[in-house]
Amino acid sequence: MKTKIVLAILLIISIMEINAQTLVKRNELSNVNIGKREISSVKIVEIEFQAGQKAPLHKHPCPIVGQIVSGTCLVQIEGENPQVLKSGDTFYEPAETPLIHFDNHSETAPMKFVAYYLTNGEKDLIEILETKEE
């Protein structure tokens, strides 16, 4: 009799756990293929740009994934079309690829984002590049 009660309790607990897991809502925000790369650490940085602030032409030694927390951002990776990201949107910056734009797209509101640097011992995580005179 005790065995049946224990089994019944275990069954109820299992059903409760399955029900709890089905209540978890997952929304995939991004799925990025960074290729083969050894990653020894992830540096997570929250960055805020003032209204109208623009990043200089630059690149990173490691891939970066991130998410816009608030505001809007004009992003253009060399060889790609520019795009405007809004709060909640995710981005990917490939390693060693110039970023033509990573700018606050608003002249009146700040922009905040979180960047995840997928590092492998790199110390300088940004390299400012010289702009070409046109």
Tab-separated table of N, CA and C in Angstrom:
chain	number	residue	atom	x	y	z
A	1	MET	N	0.823	-1.188	0.000
A	1	MET	CA	0.000	0.000	0.000
A	1	MET	C	0.870	1.256	0.000
A	2	LYS	N	1.919	1.247	0.866
A	2	LYS	CA	2.812	2.402	0.928
A	2	LYS	C	3.501	2.627	-0.409
A	3	THR	N	3.861	1.546	-1.094
A	3	THR	CA	4.528	1.651	-2.387
A	3	THR	C	3.619	2.344	-3.395
A	4	LYS	N	2.325	1.990	-3.377
A	4	LYS	CA	1.372	2.608	-4.309
A	4	LYS	C	1.222	4.098	-4.016
A	5	ILE	N	1.216	4.461	-2.755
A	5	ILE	CA	1.089	5.875	-2.383
A	5	ILE	C	2.334	6.648	-2.834
A	6	VAL	N	3.502	6.067	-2.599
A	6	VAL	CA	4.754	6.716	-3.010
A	6	VAL	C	4.780	6.868	-4.524
A	7	LEU	N	4.395	5.822	-5.266
A	7	LEU	CA	4.356	5.893	-6.723
A	7	LEU	C	3.358	6.943	-7.203
A	8	ALA	N	2.214	7.014	-6.537
A	8	ALA	CA	1.207	8.013	-6.903
A	8	ALA	C	1.740	9.427	-6.675
A	9	ILE	N	2.422	9.628	-5.561
A	9	ILE	CA	2.998	10.949	-5.261
A	9	ILE	C	4.061	11.297	-6.294
A	10	LEU	N	4.928	10.338	-6.631
A	10	LEU	CA	5.962	10.579	-7.643
A	10	LEU	C	5.350	10.897	-9.006
A	11	LEU	N	4.267	10.208	-9.353
A	11	LEU	CA	3.570	10.467	-10.607
A	11	LEU	C	2.994	11.881	-10.613
A	12	ILE	N	2.382	12.282	-9.528
A	12	ILE	CA	1.808	13.630	-9.423
A	12	ILE	C	2.909	14.685	-9.540
A	13	ILE	N	4.022	14.460	-8.855
A	13	ILE	CA	5.148	15.412	-8.919
A	13	ILE	C	5.674	15.504	-10.348
A	14	SER	N	5.810	14.354	-11.020
A	14	SER	CA	6.287	14.343	-12.405
A	14	SER	C	5.344	15.118	-13.312
A	15	ILE	N	4.061	14.929	-13.156
A	15	ILE	CA	3.067	15.646	-13.970
A	15	ILE	C	3.145	17.144	-13.694
A	16	MET	N	3.321	17.512	-12.427
A	16	MET	CA	3.431	18.933	-12.072
A	16	MET	C	4.675	19.550	-12.714
A	17	GLU	N	5.797	18.815	-12.720
A	17	GLU	CA	7.025	19.323	-13.326
A	17	GLU	C	6.864	19.488	-14.833
A	18	ILE	N	6.221	18.523	-15.486
A	18	ILE	CA	5.982	18.612	-16.928
A	18	ILE	C	5.088	19.805	-17.229
A	19	ASN	N	4.038	19.992	-16.445
A	19	ASN	CA	3.151	21.139	-16.646
A	19	ASN	C	3.886	22.458	-16.438
A	20	ALA	N	4.752	22.519	-15.445
A	20	ALA	CA	5.513	23.750	-15.182
A	20	ALA	C	6.433	24.058	-16.354
A	21	GLN	N	7.053	23.042	-16.942
A	21	GLN	CA	7.947	23.260	-18.073
A	21	GLN	C	7.183	23.730	-19.302
A	22	THR	N	5.960	23.260	-19.491
A	22	THR	CA	5.192	23.689	-20.655
A	22	THR	C	4.698	25.117	-20.493
A	23	LEU	N	4.707	25.654	-19.276
A	23	LEU	CA	4.298	27.033	-19.060
A	23	LEU	C	5.419	28.025	-19.355
A	24	VAL	N	6.654	27.544	-19.471
A	24	VAL	CA	7.779	28.411	-19.790
A	24	VAL	C	7.675	28.801	-21.256
A	25	LYS	N	7.696	30.096	-21.518
A	25	LYS	CA	7.603	30.589	-22.887
A	25	LYS	C	8.998	30.984	-23.360
A	26	ARG	N	9.422	30.408	-24.455
A	26	ARG	CA	10.726	30.728	-25.029
A	26	ARG	C	10.513	31.419	-26.366
A	27	ASN	N	11.200	32.553	-26.562
A	27	ASN	CA	11.103	33.318	-27.799
A	27	ASN	C	12.518	33.509	-28.324
A	28	GLU	N	12.891	32.771	-29.351
A	28	GLU	CA	14.239	32.882	-29.897
A	28	GLU	C	14.436	34.269	-30.498
A	29	LEU	N	15.419	34.991	-29.999
A	29	LEU	CA	15.696	36.345	-30.470
A	29	LEU	C	16.726	36.374	-31.587
A	30	SER	N	17.624	35.413	-31.572
A	30	SER	CA	18.678	35.386	-32.575
A	30	SER	C	19.302	34.004	-32.585
A	31	ASN	N	19.813	33.622	-33.740
A	31	ASN	CA	20.529	32.361	-33.875
A	31	ASN	C	21.665	32.630	-34.845
A	32	VAL	N	22.863	32.850	-34.329
A	32	VAL	CA	23.992	33.310	-35.122
A	32	VAL	C	25.037	32.215	-35.239
A	33	ASN	N	25.503	31.985	-36.456
A	33	ASN	CA	26.599	31.049	-36.680
A	33	ASN	C	27.892	31.853	-36.692
A	34	ILE	N	28.721	31.708	-35.665
A	34	ILE	CA	29.966	32.461	-35.598
A	34	ILE	C	31.131	31.668	-36.173
A	35	GLY	N	30.857	30.503	-36.722
A	35	GLY	CA	31.916	29.662	-37.259
A	35	GLY	C	32.692	29.007	-36.132
A	36	LYS	N	33.769	28.343	-36.507
A	36	LYS	CA	34.589	27.685	-35.488
A	36	LYS	C	35.474	28.722	-34.831
A	37	ARG	N	35.388	28.802	-33.534
A	37	ARG	CA	36.189	29.751	-32.772
A	37	ARG	C	36.260	29.259	-31.343
A	38	GLU	N	37.454	29.295	-30.794
A	38	GLU	CA	37.596	28.951	-29.389
A	38	GLU	C	37.253	30.184	-28.562
A	39	ILE	N	36.374	30.010	-27.618
A	39	ILE	CA	35.950	31.113	-26.754
A	39	ILE	C	36.339	30.755	-25.328
A	40	SER	N	37.159	31.611	-24.732
A	40	SER	CA	37.602	31.336	-23.369
A	40	SER	C	36.805	32.141	-22.341
A	41	SER	N	36.184	33.232	-22.784
A	41	SER	CA	35.363	34.013	-21.860
A	41	SER	C	34.389	34.888	-22.637
A	42	VAL	N	33.364	35.323	-21.938
A	42	VAL	CA	32.382	36.235	-22.506
A	42	VAL	C	32.376	37.477	-21.632
A	43	LYS	N	32.674	38.615	-22.242
A	43	LYS	CA	32.643	39.885	-21.523
A	43	LYS	C	31.328	40.571	-21.896
A	44	ILE	N	30.519	40.873	-20.887
A	44	ILE	CA	29.210	41.483	-21.107
A	44	ILE	C	29.281	42.939	-20.662
A	45	VAL	N	28.933	43.838	-21.594
A	45	VAL	CA	29.063	45.268	-21.335
A	45	VAL	C	27.763	45.982	-21.705
A	46	GLU	N	27.296	46.841	-20.807
A	46	GLU	CA	26.164	47.706	-21.118
A	46	GLU	C	26.737	49.051	-21.547
A	47	ILE	N	26.300	49.543	-22.707
A	47	ILE	CA	26.843	50.760	-23.290
A	47	ILE	C	25.700	51.718	-23.594
A	48	GLU	N	25.913	52.984	-23.292
A	48	GLU	CA	24.887	53.992	-23.571
A	48	GLU	C	25.474	55.092	-24.440
A	49	PHE	N	24.760	55.436	-25.507
A	49	PHE	CA	25.116	56.552	-26.385
A	49	PHE	C	24.150	57.697	-26.106
A	50	GLN	N	24.677	58.887	-26.079
A	50	GLN	CA	23.832	60.072	-25.940
A	50	GLN	C	23.096	60.322	-27.256
A	51	ALA	N	22.108	61.177	-27.231
A	51	ALA	CA	21.334	61.511	-28.428
A	51	ALA	C	22.283	61.933	-29.542
A	52	GLY	N	22.113	61.340	-30.718
A	52	GLY	CA	22.907	61.700	-31.881
A	52	GLY	C	24.343	61.182	-31.884
A	53	GLN	N	24.777	60.505	-30.845
A	53	GLN	CA	26.166	60.046	-30.771
A	53	GLN	C	26.430	58.945	-31.798
A	54	LYS	N	27.583	59.052	-32.457
A	54	LYS	CA	27.961	58.093	-33.482
A	54	LYS	C	29.284	57.425	-33.115
A	55	ALA	N	29.389	56.144	-33.377
A	55	ALA	CA	30.647	55.431	-33.153
A	55	ALA	C	31.562	55.685	-34.350
A	56	PRO	N	32.862	55.760	-34.115
A	56	PRO	CA	33.785	55.898	-35.247
A	56	PRO	C	33.861	54.581	-36.020
A	57	LEU	N	34.412	54.637	-37.224
A	57	LEU	CA	34.681	53.429	-37.983
A	57	LEU	C	35.581	52.546	-37.121
A	58	HIS	N	35.182	51.309	-36.912
A	58	HIS	CA	35.945	50.436	-36.023
A	58	HIS	C	35.705	48.970	-36.347
A	59	LYS	N	36.492	48.102	-35.682
A	59	LYS	CA	36.289	46.657	-35.760
A	59	LYS	C	36.661	46.058	-34.419
A	60	HIS	N	36.298	44.803	-34.246
A	60	HIS	CA	36.573	44.075	-33.008
A	60	HIS	C	37.341	42.796	-33.339
A	61	PRO	N	38.235	42.343	-32.456
A	61	PRO	CA	38.993	41.125	-32.715
A	61	PRO	C	38.186	39.843	-32.481
A	62	CYS	N	37.019	40.006	-31.886
A	62	CYS	CA	36.188	38.846	-31.564
A	62	CYS	C	34.762	39.116	-32.033
A	63	PRO	N	33.973	38.068	-32.231
A	63	PRO	CA	32.566	38.290	-32.566
A	63	PRO	C	31.825	38.877	-31.370
A	64	ILE	N	30.787	39.634	-31.689
A	64	ILE	CA	29.949	40.240	-30.656
A	64	ILE	C	28.493	39.966	-31.006
A	65	VAL	N	27.732	39.562	-30.011
A	65	VAL	CA	26.282	39.504	-30.140
A	65	VAL	C	25.725	40.453	-29.081
A	66	GLY	N	24.580	41.022	-29.367
A	66	GLY	CA	24.033	41.964	-28.407
A	66	GLY	C	22.570	42.245	-28.647
A	67	GLN	N	22.050	43.133	-27.808
A	67	GLN	CA	20.644	43.498	-27.891
A	67	GLN	C	20.482	44.972	-27.538
A	68	ILE	N	19.647	45.644	-28.310
A	68	ILE	CA	19.314	47.039	-28.036
A	68	ILE	C	18.357	47.032	-26.844
A	69	VAL	N	18.712	47.764	-25.798
A	69	VAL	CA	17.887	47.836	-24.588
A	69	VAL	C	16.848	48.946	-24.732
A	70	SER	N	17.296	50.106	-25.217
A	70	SER	CA	16.368	51.226	-25.411
A	70	SER	C	16.893	52.122	-26.527
A	71	GLY	N	15.973	52.808	-27.174
A	71	GLY	CA	16.341	53.699	-28.257
A	71	GLY	C	16.420	52.969	-29.585
A	72	THR	N	17.064	53.638	-30.562
A	72	THR	CA	17.239	53.069	-31.890
A	72	THR	C	18.695	53.207	-32.314
A	73	CYS	N	19.141	52.261	-33.124
A	73	CYS	CA	20.550	52.212	-33.513
A	73	CYS	C	20.655	51.985	-35.013
A	74	LEU	N	21.477	52.792	-35.676
A	74	LEU	CA	21.795	52.587	-37.080
A	74	LEU	C	23.048	51.723	-37.133
A	75	VAL	N	22.935	50.545	-37.741
A	75	VAL	CA	24.046	49.601	-37.816
A	75	VAL	C	24.351	49.323	-39.280
A	76	GLN	N	25.644	49.374	-39.620
A	76	GLN	CA	26.064	48.939	-40.952
A	76	GLN	C	27.426	48.281	-40.852
A	77	ILE	N	27.437	47.017	-41.192
A	77	ILE	CA	28.670	46.234	-41.234
A	77	ILE	C	29.177	46.297	-42.664
A	78	GLU	N	30.490	46.431	-42.825
A	78	GLU	CA	31.065	46.528	-44.164
A	78	GLU	C	30.556	45.405	-45.057
A	79	GLY	N	30.093	45.778	-46.258
A	79	GLY	CA	29.577	44.800	-47.212
A	79	GLY	C	28.097	44.506	-47.063
A	80	GLU	N	27.464	45.090	-46.054
A	80	GLU	CA	26.034	44.862	-45.837
A	80	GLU	C	25.265	46.174	-45.907
A	81	ASN	N	23.970	46.077	-46.068
A	81	ASN	CA	23.110	47.258	-46.079
A	81	ASN	C	22.915	47.780	-44.666
A	82	PRO	N	22.743	49.097	-44.518
A	82	PRO	CA	22.454	49.628	-43.182
A	82	PRO	C	21.074	49.172	-42.713
A	83	GLN	N	20.941	49.067	-41.397
A	83	GLN	CA	19.642	48.731	-40.834
A	83	GLN	C	19.441	49.499	-39.532
A	84	VAL	N	18.195	49.788	-39.220
A	84	VAL	CA	17.865	50.475	-37.978
A	84	VAL	C	17.271	49.448	-37.022
A	85	LEU	N	17.895	49.339	-35.850
A	85	LEU	CA	17.429	48.425	-34.809
A	85	LEU	C	16.726	49.206	-33.721
A	86	LYS	N	15.683	48.630	-33.174
A	86	LYS	CA	14.938	49.281	-32.095
A	86	LYS	C	15.062	48.448	-30.821
A	87	SER	N	14.549	48.965	-29.747
A	87	SER	CA	14.591	48.280	-28.454
A	87	SER	C	14.097	46.843	-28.591
A	88	GLY	N	14.891	45.894	-28.093
A	88	GLY	CA	14.546	44.480	-28.165
A	88	GLY	C	15.212	43.745	-29.309
A	89	ASP	N	15.636	44.478	-30.354
A	89	ASP	CA	16.287	43.836	-31.495
A	89	ASP	C	17.688	43.375	-31.110
A	90	THR	N	18.142	42.313	-31.757
A	90	THR	CA	19.480	41.776	-31.509
A	90	THR	C	20.387	42.102	-32.687
A	91	PHE	N	21.700	42.009	-32.430
A	91	PHE	CA	22.659	42.250	-33.509
A	91	PHE	C	23.840	41.304	-33.374
A	92	TYR	N	24.576	41.188	-34.475
A	92	TYR	CA	25.788	40.371	-34.526
A	92	TYR	C	26.849	41.160	-35.268
A	93	GLU	N	28.038	41.236	-34.684
A	93	GLU	CA	29.173	41.881	-35.321
A	93	GLU	C	30.259	40.820	-35.488
A	94	PRO	N	30.568	40.447	-36.732
A	94	PRO	CA	31.613	39.445	-36.924
A	94	PRO	C	32.988	39.988	-36.551
A	95	ALA	N	33.883	39.099	-36.161
A	95	ALA	CA	35.240	39.494	-35.800
A	95	ALA	C	35.968	40.052	-37.018
A	96	GLU	N	36.834	41.031	-36.755
A	96	GLU	CA	37.738	41.585	-37.767
A	96	GLU	C	37.016	42.149	-38.991
A	97	THR	N	35.801	42.634	-38.808
A	97	THR	CA	35.026	43.217	-39.904
A	97	THR	C	34.659	44.648	-39.541
A	98	PRO	N	35.033	45.623	-40.390
A	98	PRO	CA	34.733	47.022	-40.060
A	98	PRO	C	33.238	47.299	-39.903
A	99	LEU	N	32.936	48.103	-38.906
A	99	LEU	CA	31.577	48.607	-38.707
A	99	LEU	C	31.550	50.054	-39.190
A	100	ILE	N	30.827	50.277	-40.251
A	100	ILE	CA	30.725	51.616	-40.832
A	100	ILE	C	29.853	52.489	-39.943
A	101	HIS	N	28.763	51.902	-39.444
A	101	HIS	CA	27.864	52.622	-38.536
A	101	HIS	C	27.509	51.729	-37.358
A	102	PHE	N	27.560	52.293	-36.205
A	102	PHE	CA	26.912	51.772	-35.008
A	102	PHE	C	26.582	53.025	-34.214
A	103	ASP	N	25.497	53.675	-34.633
A	103	ASP	CA	25.182	55.036	-34.209
A	103	ASP	C	23.816	55.104	-33.539
A	104	ASN	N	23.694	56.039	-32.595
A	104	ASN	CA	22.372	56.340	-32.059
A	104	ASN	C	21.601	57.002	-33.186
A	105	HIS	N	20.510	56.398	-33.569
A	105	HIS	CA	19.725	56.877	-34.709
A	105	HIS	C	18.809	58.048	-34.342
A	106	SER	N	18.744	58.384	-33.076
A	106	SER	CA	17.888	59.485	-32.615
A	106	SER	C	18.735	60.703	-32.256
A	107	GLU	N	18.279	61.839	-32.652
A	107	GLU	CA	18.930	63.111	-32.284
A	107	GLU	C	18.412	63.648	-30.953
A	108	THR	N	17.399	62.991	-30.391
A	108	THR	CA	16.782	63.531	-29.172
A	108	THR	C	16.787	62.574	-27.968
A	109	ALA	N	16.998	61.290	-28.190
A	109	ALA	CA	16.906	60.319	-27.089
A	109	ALA	C	18.181	59.477	-27.002
A	110	PRO	N	18.565	59.071	-25.795
A	110	PRO	CA	19.726	58.184	-25.663
A	110	PRO	C	19.414	56.792	-26.208
A	111	MET	N	20.462	56.004	-26.412
A	111	MET	CA	20.332	54.624	-26.873
A	111	MET	C	21.214	53.767	-25.976
A	112	LYS	N	20.675	52.644	-25.528
A	112	LYS	CA	21.429	51.741	-24.655
A	112	LYS	C	21.385	50.338	-25.250
A	113	PHE	N	22.524	49.652	-25.173
A	113	PHE	CA	22.576	48.273	-25.642
A	113	PHE	C	23.496	47.461	-24.753
A	114	VAL	N	23.339	46.144	-24.838
A	114	VAL	CA	24.211	45.212	-24.130
A	114	VAL	C	24.963	44.421	-25.188
A	115	ALA	N	26.303	44.380	-25.050
A	115	ALA	CA	27.153	43.656	-25.987
A	115	ALA	C	27.841	42.502	-25.273
A	116	TYR	N	27.843	41.353	-25.912
A	116	TYR	CA	28.498	40.150	-25.395
A	116	TYR	C	29.710	39.873	-26.289
A	117	TYR	N	30.898	40.162	-25.772
A	117	TYR	CA	32.143	39.952	-26.502
A	117	TYR	C	32.578	38.500	-26.286
A	118	LEU	N	32.637	37.707	-27.360
A	118	LEU	CA	32.992	36.295	-27.282
A	118	LEU	C	34.502	36.183	-27.464
A	119	THR	N	35.239	36.291	-26.373
A	119	THR	CA	36.682	36.477	-26.435
A	119	THR	C	37.474	35.185	-26.258
A	120	ASN	N	38.704	35.271	-26.713
A	120	ASN	CA	39.661	34.191	-26.496
A	120	ASN	C	41.017	34.812	-26.157
A	121	GLY	N	41.051	35.547	-25.063
A	121	GLY	CA	42.290	36.146	-24.601
A	121	GLY	C	42.578	37.529	-25.164
A	122	GLU	N	41.737	38.028	-26.063
A	122	GLU	CA	41.965	39.366	-26.606
A	122	GLU	C	41.863	40.392	-25.488
A	123	LYS	N	42.760	41.359	-25.504
A	123	LYS	CA	42.755	42.401	-24.468
A	123	LYS	C	42.090	43.677	-24.985
A	124	ASP	N	42.519	44.150	-26.150
A	124	ASP	CA	41.899	45.329	-26.747
A	124	ASP	C	40.697	44.865	-27.563
A	125	LEU	N	39.508	45.228	-27.099
A	125	LEU	CA	38.292	44.707	-27.725
A	125	LEU	C	37.740	45.597	-28.827
A	126	ILE	N	38.400	46.715	-29.087
A	126	ILE	CA	37.980	47.588	-30.177
A	126	ILE	C	39.208	48.219	-30.812
A	127	GLU	N	39.165	48.334	-32.137
A	127	GLU	CA	40.220	49.015	-32.880
A	127	GLU	C	39.562	50.099	-33.722
A	128	ILE	N	39.923	51.352	-33.463
A	128	ILE	CA	39.402	52.480	-34.238
A	128	ILE	C	40.164	52.513	-35.559
A	129	LEU	N	39.434	52.591	-36.656
A	129	LEU	CA	40.031	52.597	-37.982
A	129	LEU	C	40.023	54.003	-38.560
A	130	GLU	N	40.985	54.292	-39.392
A	130	GLU	CA	41.027	55.591	-40.056
A	130	GLU	C	39.956	55.619	-41.145
A	131	THR	N	39.270	56.737	-41.241
A	131	THR	CA	38.269	56.893	-42.292
A	131	THR	C	38.975	57.303	-43.564
A	132	LYS	N	38.438	56.851	-44.701
A	132	LYS	CA	39.004	57.190	-45.999
A	132	LYS	C	38.498	58.560	-46.417
A	133	GLU	N	39.392	59.387	-46.894
A	133	GLU	CA	38.988	60.700	-47.413
A	133	GLU	C	38.342	60.500	-48.776
A	134	GLU	N	37.198	61.134	-48.961
A	134	GLU	CA	36.481	60.982	-50.246
A	134	GLU	C	36.643	62.211	-51.087
